[in-house]
Short mmCIF file of C-alpha atoms and ligand atoms in Angstrom, two decimals:
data_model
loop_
_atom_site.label_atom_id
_atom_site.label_comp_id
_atom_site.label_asym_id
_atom_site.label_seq_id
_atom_site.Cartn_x
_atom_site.Cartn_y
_atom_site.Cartn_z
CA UNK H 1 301.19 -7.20 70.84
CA UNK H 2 304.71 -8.31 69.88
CA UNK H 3 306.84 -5.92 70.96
CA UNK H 4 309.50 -8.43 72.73
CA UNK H 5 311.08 -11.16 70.94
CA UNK H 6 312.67 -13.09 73.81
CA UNK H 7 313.85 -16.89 74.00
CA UNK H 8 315.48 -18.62 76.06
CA UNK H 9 315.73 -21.62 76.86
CA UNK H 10 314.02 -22.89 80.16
CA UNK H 11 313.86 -26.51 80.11
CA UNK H 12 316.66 -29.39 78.54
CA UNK H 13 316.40 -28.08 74.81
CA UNK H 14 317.86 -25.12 73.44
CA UNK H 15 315.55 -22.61 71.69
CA UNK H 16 316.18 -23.14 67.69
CA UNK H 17 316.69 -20.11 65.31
CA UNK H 18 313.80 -19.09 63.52
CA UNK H 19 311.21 -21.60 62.47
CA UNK H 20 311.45 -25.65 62.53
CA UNK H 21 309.16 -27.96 60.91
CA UNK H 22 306.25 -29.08 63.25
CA UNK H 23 303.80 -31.80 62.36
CA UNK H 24 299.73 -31.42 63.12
CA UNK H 25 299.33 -34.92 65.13
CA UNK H 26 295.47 -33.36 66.11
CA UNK H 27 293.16 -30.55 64.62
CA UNK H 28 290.00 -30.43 67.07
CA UNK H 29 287.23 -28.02 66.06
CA UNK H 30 286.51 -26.72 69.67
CA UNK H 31 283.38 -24.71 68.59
CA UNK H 32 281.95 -22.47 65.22
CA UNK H 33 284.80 -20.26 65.46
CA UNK H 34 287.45 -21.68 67.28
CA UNK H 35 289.64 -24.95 66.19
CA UNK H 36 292.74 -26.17 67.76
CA UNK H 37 296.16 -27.55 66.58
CA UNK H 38 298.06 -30.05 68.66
CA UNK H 39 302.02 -29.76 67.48
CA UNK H 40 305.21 -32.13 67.55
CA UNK H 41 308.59 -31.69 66.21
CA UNK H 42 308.56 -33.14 62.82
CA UNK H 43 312.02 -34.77 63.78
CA UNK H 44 310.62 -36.40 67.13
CA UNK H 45 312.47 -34.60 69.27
CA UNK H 46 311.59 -32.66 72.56
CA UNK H 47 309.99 -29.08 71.93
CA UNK H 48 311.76 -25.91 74.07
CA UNK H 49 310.03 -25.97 77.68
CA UNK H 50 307.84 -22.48 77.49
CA UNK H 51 306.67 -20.11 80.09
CA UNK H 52 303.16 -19.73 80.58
CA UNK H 53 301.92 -17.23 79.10
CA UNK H 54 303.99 -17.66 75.98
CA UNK H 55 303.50 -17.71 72.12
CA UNK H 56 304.50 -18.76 68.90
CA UNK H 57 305.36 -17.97 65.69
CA UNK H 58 303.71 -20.15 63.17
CA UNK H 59 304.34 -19.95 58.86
CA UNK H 60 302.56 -22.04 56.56
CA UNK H 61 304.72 -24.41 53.49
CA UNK H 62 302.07 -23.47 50.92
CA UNK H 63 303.17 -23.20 47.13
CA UNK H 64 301.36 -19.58 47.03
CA UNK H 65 304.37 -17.36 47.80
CA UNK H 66 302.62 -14.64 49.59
CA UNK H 67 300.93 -16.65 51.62
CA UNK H 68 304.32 -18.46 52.43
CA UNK H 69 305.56 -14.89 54.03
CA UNK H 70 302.20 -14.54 56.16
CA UNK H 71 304.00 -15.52 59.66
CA UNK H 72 301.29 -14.84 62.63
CA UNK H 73 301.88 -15.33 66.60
CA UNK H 74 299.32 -17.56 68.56
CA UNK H 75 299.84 -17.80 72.52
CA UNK H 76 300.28 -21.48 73.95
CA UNK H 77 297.24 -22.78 75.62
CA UNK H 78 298.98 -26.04 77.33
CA UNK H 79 300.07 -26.93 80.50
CA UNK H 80 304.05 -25.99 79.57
CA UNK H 81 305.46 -29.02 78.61
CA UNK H 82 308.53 -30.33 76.33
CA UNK H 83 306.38 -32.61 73.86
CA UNK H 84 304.35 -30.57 72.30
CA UNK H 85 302.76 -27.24 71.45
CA UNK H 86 299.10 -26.46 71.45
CA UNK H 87 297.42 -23.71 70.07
CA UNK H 88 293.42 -22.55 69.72
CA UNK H 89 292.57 -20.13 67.03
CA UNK H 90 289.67 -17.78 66.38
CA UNK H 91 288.75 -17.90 62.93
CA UNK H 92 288.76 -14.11 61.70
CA UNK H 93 286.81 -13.43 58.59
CA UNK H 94 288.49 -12.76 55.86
CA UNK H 95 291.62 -13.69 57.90
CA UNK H 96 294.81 -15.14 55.51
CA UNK H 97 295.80 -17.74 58.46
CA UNK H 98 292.89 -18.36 59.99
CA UNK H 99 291.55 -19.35 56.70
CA UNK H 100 294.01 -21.15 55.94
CA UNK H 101 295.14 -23.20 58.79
CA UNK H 102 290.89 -24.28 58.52
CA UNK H 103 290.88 -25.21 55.61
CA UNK H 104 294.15 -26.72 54.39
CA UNK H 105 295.81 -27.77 57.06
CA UNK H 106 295.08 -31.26 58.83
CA UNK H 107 296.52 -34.03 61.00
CA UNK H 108 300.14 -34.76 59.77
CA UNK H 109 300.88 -31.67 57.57
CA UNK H 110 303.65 -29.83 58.06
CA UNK H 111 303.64 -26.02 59.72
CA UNK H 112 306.92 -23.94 60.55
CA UNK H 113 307.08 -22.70 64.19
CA UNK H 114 309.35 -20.46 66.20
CA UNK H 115 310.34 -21.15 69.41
CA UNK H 116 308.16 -19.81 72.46
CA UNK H 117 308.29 -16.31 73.24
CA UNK H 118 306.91 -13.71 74.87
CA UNK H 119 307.24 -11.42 78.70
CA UNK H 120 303.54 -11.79 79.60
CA UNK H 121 304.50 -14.96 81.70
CA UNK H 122 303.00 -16.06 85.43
CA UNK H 123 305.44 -15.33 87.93
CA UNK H 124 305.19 -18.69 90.14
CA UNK H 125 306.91 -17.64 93.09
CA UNK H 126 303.98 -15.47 94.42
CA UNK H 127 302.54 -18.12 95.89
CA UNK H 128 300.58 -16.22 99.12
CA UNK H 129 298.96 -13.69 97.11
CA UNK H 130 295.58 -14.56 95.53
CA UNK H 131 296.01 -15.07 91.46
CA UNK H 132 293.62 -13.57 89.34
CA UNK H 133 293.21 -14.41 85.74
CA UNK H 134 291.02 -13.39 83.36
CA UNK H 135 290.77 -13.67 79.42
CA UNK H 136 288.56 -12.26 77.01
CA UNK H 137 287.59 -14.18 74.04
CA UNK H 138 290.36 -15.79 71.87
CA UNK H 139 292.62 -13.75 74.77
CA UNK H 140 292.12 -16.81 77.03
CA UNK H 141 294.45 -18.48 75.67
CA UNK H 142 297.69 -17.57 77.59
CA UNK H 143 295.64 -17.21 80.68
CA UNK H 144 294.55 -20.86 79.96
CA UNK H 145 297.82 -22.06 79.77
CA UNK H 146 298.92 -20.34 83.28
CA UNK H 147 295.78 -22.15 84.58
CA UNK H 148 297.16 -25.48 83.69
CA UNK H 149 300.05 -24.56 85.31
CA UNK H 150 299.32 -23.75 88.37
CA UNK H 151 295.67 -26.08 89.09
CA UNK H 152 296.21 -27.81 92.32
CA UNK H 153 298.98 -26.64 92.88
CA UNK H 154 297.94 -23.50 95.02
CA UNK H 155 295.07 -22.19 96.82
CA UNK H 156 293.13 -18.93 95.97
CA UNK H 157 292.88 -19.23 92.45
CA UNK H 158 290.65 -17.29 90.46
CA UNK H 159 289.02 -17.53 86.51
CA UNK H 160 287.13 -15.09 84.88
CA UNK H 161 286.34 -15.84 81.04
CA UNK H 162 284.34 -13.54 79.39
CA UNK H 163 282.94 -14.55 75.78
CA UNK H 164 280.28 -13.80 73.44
CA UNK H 165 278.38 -17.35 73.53
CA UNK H 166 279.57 -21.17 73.23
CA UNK H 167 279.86 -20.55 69.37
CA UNK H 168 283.41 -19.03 70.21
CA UNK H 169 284.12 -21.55 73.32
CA UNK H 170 287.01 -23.26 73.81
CA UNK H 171 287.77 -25.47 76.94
CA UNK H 172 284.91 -23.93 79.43
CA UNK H 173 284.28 -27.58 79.98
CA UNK H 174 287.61 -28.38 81.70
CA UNK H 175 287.40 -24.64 83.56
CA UNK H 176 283.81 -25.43 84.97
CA UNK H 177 285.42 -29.30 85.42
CA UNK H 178 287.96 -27.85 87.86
CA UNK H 179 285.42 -25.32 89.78
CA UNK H 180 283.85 -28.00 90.09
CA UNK H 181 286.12 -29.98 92.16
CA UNK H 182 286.37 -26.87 93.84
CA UNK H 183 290.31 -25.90 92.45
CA UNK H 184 289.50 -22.70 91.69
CA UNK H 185 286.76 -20.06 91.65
CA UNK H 186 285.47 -19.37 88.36
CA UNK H 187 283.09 -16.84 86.60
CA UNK H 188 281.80 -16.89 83.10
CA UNK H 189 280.41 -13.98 81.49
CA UNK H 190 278.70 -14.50 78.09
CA UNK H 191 277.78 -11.15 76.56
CA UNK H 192 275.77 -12.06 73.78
CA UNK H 193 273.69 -15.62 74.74
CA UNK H 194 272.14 -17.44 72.15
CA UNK H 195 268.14 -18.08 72.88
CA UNK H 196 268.88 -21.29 74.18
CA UNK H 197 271.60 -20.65 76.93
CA UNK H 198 270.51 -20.35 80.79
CA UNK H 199 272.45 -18.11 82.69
CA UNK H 200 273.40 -20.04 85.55
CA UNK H 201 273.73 -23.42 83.92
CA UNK H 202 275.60 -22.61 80.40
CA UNK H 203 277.30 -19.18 82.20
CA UNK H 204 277.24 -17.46 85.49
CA UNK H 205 276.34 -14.17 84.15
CA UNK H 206 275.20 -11.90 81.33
CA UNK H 207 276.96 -8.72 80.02
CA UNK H 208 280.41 -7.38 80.73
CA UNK H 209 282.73 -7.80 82.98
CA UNK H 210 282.61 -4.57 85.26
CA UNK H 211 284.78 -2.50 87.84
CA UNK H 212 281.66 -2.95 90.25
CA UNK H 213 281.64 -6.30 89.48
CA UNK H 214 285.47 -7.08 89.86
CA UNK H 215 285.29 -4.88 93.31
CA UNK H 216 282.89 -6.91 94.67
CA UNK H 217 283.86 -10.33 93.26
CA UNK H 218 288.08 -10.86 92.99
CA UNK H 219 290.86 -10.11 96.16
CA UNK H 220 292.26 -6.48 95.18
CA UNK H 221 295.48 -7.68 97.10
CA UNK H 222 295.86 -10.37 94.60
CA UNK H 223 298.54 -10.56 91.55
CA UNK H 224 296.17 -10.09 88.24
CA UNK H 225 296.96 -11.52 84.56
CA UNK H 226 294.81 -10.83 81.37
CA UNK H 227 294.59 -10.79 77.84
CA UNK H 228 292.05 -10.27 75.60
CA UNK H 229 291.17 -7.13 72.97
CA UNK H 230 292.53 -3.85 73.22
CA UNK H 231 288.77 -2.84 74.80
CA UNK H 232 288.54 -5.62 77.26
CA UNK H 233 292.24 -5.44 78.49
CA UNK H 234 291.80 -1.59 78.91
CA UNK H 235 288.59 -2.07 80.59
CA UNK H 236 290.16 -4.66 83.20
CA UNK H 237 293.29 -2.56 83.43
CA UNK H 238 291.14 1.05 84.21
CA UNK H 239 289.16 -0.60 86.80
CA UNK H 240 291.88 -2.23 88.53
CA UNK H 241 293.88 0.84 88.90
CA UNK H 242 290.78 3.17 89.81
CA UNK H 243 290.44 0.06 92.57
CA UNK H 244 293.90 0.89 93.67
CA UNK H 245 295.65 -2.57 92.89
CA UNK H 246 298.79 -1.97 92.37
CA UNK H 247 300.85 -1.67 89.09
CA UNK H 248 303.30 -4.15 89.79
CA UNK H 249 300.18 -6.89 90.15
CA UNK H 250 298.70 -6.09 87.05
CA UNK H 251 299.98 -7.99 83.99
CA UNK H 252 298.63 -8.39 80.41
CA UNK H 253 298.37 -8.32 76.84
CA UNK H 254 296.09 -7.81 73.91
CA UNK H 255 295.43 -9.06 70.24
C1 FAD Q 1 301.15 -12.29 71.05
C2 FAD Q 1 299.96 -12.71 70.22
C3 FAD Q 1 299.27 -13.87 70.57
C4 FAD Q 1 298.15 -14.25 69.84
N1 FAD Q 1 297.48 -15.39 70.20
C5 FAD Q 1 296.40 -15.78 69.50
C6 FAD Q 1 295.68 -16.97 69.87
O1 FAD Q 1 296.03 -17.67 70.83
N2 FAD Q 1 294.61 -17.31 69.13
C7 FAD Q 1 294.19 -16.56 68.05
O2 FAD Q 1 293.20 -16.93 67.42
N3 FAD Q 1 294.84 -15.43 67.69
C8 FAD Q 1 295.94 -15.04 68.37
N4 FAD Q 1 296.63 -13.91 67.98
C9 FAD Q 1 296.18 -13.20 66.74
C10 FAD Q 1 296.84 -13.85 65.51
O3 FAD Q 1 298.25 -13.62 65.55
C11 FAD Q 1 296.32 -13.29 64.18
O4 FAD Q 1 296.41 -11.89 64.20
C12 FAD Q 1 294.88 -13.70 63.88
O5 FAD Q 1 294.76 -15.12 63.91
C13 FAD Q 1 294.42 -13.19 62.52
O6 FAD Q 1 295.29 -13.69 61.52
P1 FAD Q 1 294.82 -13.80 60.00
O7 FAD Q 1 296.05 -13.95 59.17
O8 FAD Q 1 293.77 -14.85 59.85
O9 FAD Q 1 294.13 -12.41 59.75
P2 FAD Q 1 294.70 -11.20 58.87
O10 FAD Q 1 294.81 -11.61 57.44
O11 FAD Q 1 295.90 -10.64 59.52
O12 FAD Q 1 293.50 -10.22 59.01
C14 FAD Q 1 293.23 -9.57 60.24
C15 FAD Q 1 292.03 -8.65 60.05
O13 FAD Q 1 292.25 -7.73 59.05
C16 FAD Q 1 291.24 -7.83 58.06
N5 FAD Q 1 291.87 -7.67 56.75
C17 FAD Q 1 292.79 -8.47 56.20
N6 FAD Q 1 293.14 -8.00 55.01
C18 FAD Q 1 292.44 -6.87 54.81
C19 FAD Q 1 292.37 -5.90 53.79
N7 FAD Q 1 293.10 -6.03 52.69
N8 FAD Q 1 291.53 -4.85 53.95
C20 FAD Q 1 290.80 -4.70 55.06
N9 FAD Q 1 290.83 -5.59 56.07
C21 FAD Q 1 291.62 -6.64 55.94
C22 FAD Q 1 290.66 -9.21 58.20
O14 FAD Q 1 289.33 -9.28 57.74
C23 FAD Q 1 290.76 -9.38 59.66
O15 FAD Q 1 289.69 -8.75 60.31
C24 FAD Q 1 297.73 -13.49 68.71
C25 FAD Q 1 298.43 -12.34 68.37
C26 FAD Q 1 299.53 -11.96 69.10
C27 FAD Q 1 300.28 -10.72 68.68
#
């Protein structure tokens, strides 16, 4: 969904106009279908302060012309911060950038990158209300990023992460890590375990996320932010509303 191309800038730097070189410092292969790319300005410089919440643009300087014109968005998954960019990526079969961020790109080549954008951003001054956020899949990756931002920070935080199985993981360590130190609640749904993962060690419960479930698990007076698929946001999005939470609390977006 990239509907809004907004930037501004939030922190010391001024957004840049359209892309500027960014160098790969670290490619980490998260799980079987998800990698991550760690980003710095090519020129050492400070990177525009994003939102949480926020996205990229990212083109590839390959010497096949039509894949140079394949430019594809990917949300930020970092704590917002003016060094670098992070992003995680689902690798989609028979995908042009998936593929080819995989396999061709590694540490220290060169990608083209737009300025953070985006209006599916945490609103930080809500502090009293309960914040609920949930992501689906690859669609945890904005929701990730508004974690980071607000961890220990606040009370009455809330994670839901729904995914097939730990072949398409990325950071459940660092979310169980946190409910663990009791910063947050947190429930994982896997919908598809593999033979070998326990529900109630590897994940806290099997199937899909539900409106019964949501009822009687998350604060309906709280300020809710997704993302996911179309079928997961429009399942989260139904149920809150037929719950009666409010429009205004219910943020998200979908890819
Ligand atoms: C705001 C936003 C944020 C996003 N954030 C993330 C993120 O954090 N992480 C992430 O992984 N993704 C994210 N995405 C999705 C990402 O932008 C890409 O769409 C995704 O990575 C697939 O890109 P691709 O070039 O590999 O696939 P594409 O080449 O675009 O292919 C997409 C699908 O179409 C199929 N396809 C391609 N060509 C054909 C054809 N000729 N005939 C039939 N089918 C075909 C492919 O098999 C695949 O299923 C985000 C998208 C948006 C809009």
């Amino acid at each position: 969904m990239n509907k809004v191309q907004v930037v501004e800038a939030q922190g010391t730097v001024e957004p840049w106009k359209g892309f500027k070189d960014f160098t790969v410092k670290k490619k980490v292969i998260e799980s079987e279908e998800i990698f991550t790319l760690y980003l710095e300005p090519t020129d050492g410089g400070k990177v525009v302060l994003p939102k949480a919440g926020q996205f990229i643009g990212i083109k590839v300087k390959s010497e096949d012309e039509e894949m140079k014109k394949v430019i594809r968005m990917y949300s930020l998954s970092m704590k917002p911060n003016e060094d670098y960019y992070r992003v995680s990526i689902k690798l989609v079969e028979g995908g042009k950038m998936t593929n080819y961020l995989l396999n061709n790109i590694n540490e220290g080549d060169i990608l083209e990158v737009t300025p953070p954008k985006g209006l599916f951003t945490l609103n930080k001054e809500k502090v009293d209300k309960p914040l609920i956020l949930l992501g689906g899949g690859i669609g945890v990756t904005p929701v990730l990023s508004m974690l980071y931002d607000v961890v220990g920070t606040r009370d009455n935080v809330h994670f839901v992460y729904s995914l097939r199985n730990m072949k398409v993981e990325c950071f459940l360590k660092e979310i169980k890590d946190y409910r663990e130190k009791g910063l947050i609640n947190a429930n994982i749904f896997f919908t598809r375990p593999l033979e070998n993962e326990v529900e109630g060690k590897d994940f806290d419960r099997k199937g899909r996320i539900t409106k019964e479930w949501i009822a009687e698990n998350l604060p309906l007076d709280g300020e809710f932010y997704f993302c996911g698929n179309k079928g997961f946001t429009e399942l989260v999005q139904n149920s809150l509303l037929e719950l009666g939470v409010e429009k205004d609390n219910i943020h998200f977006e979908f890819f």
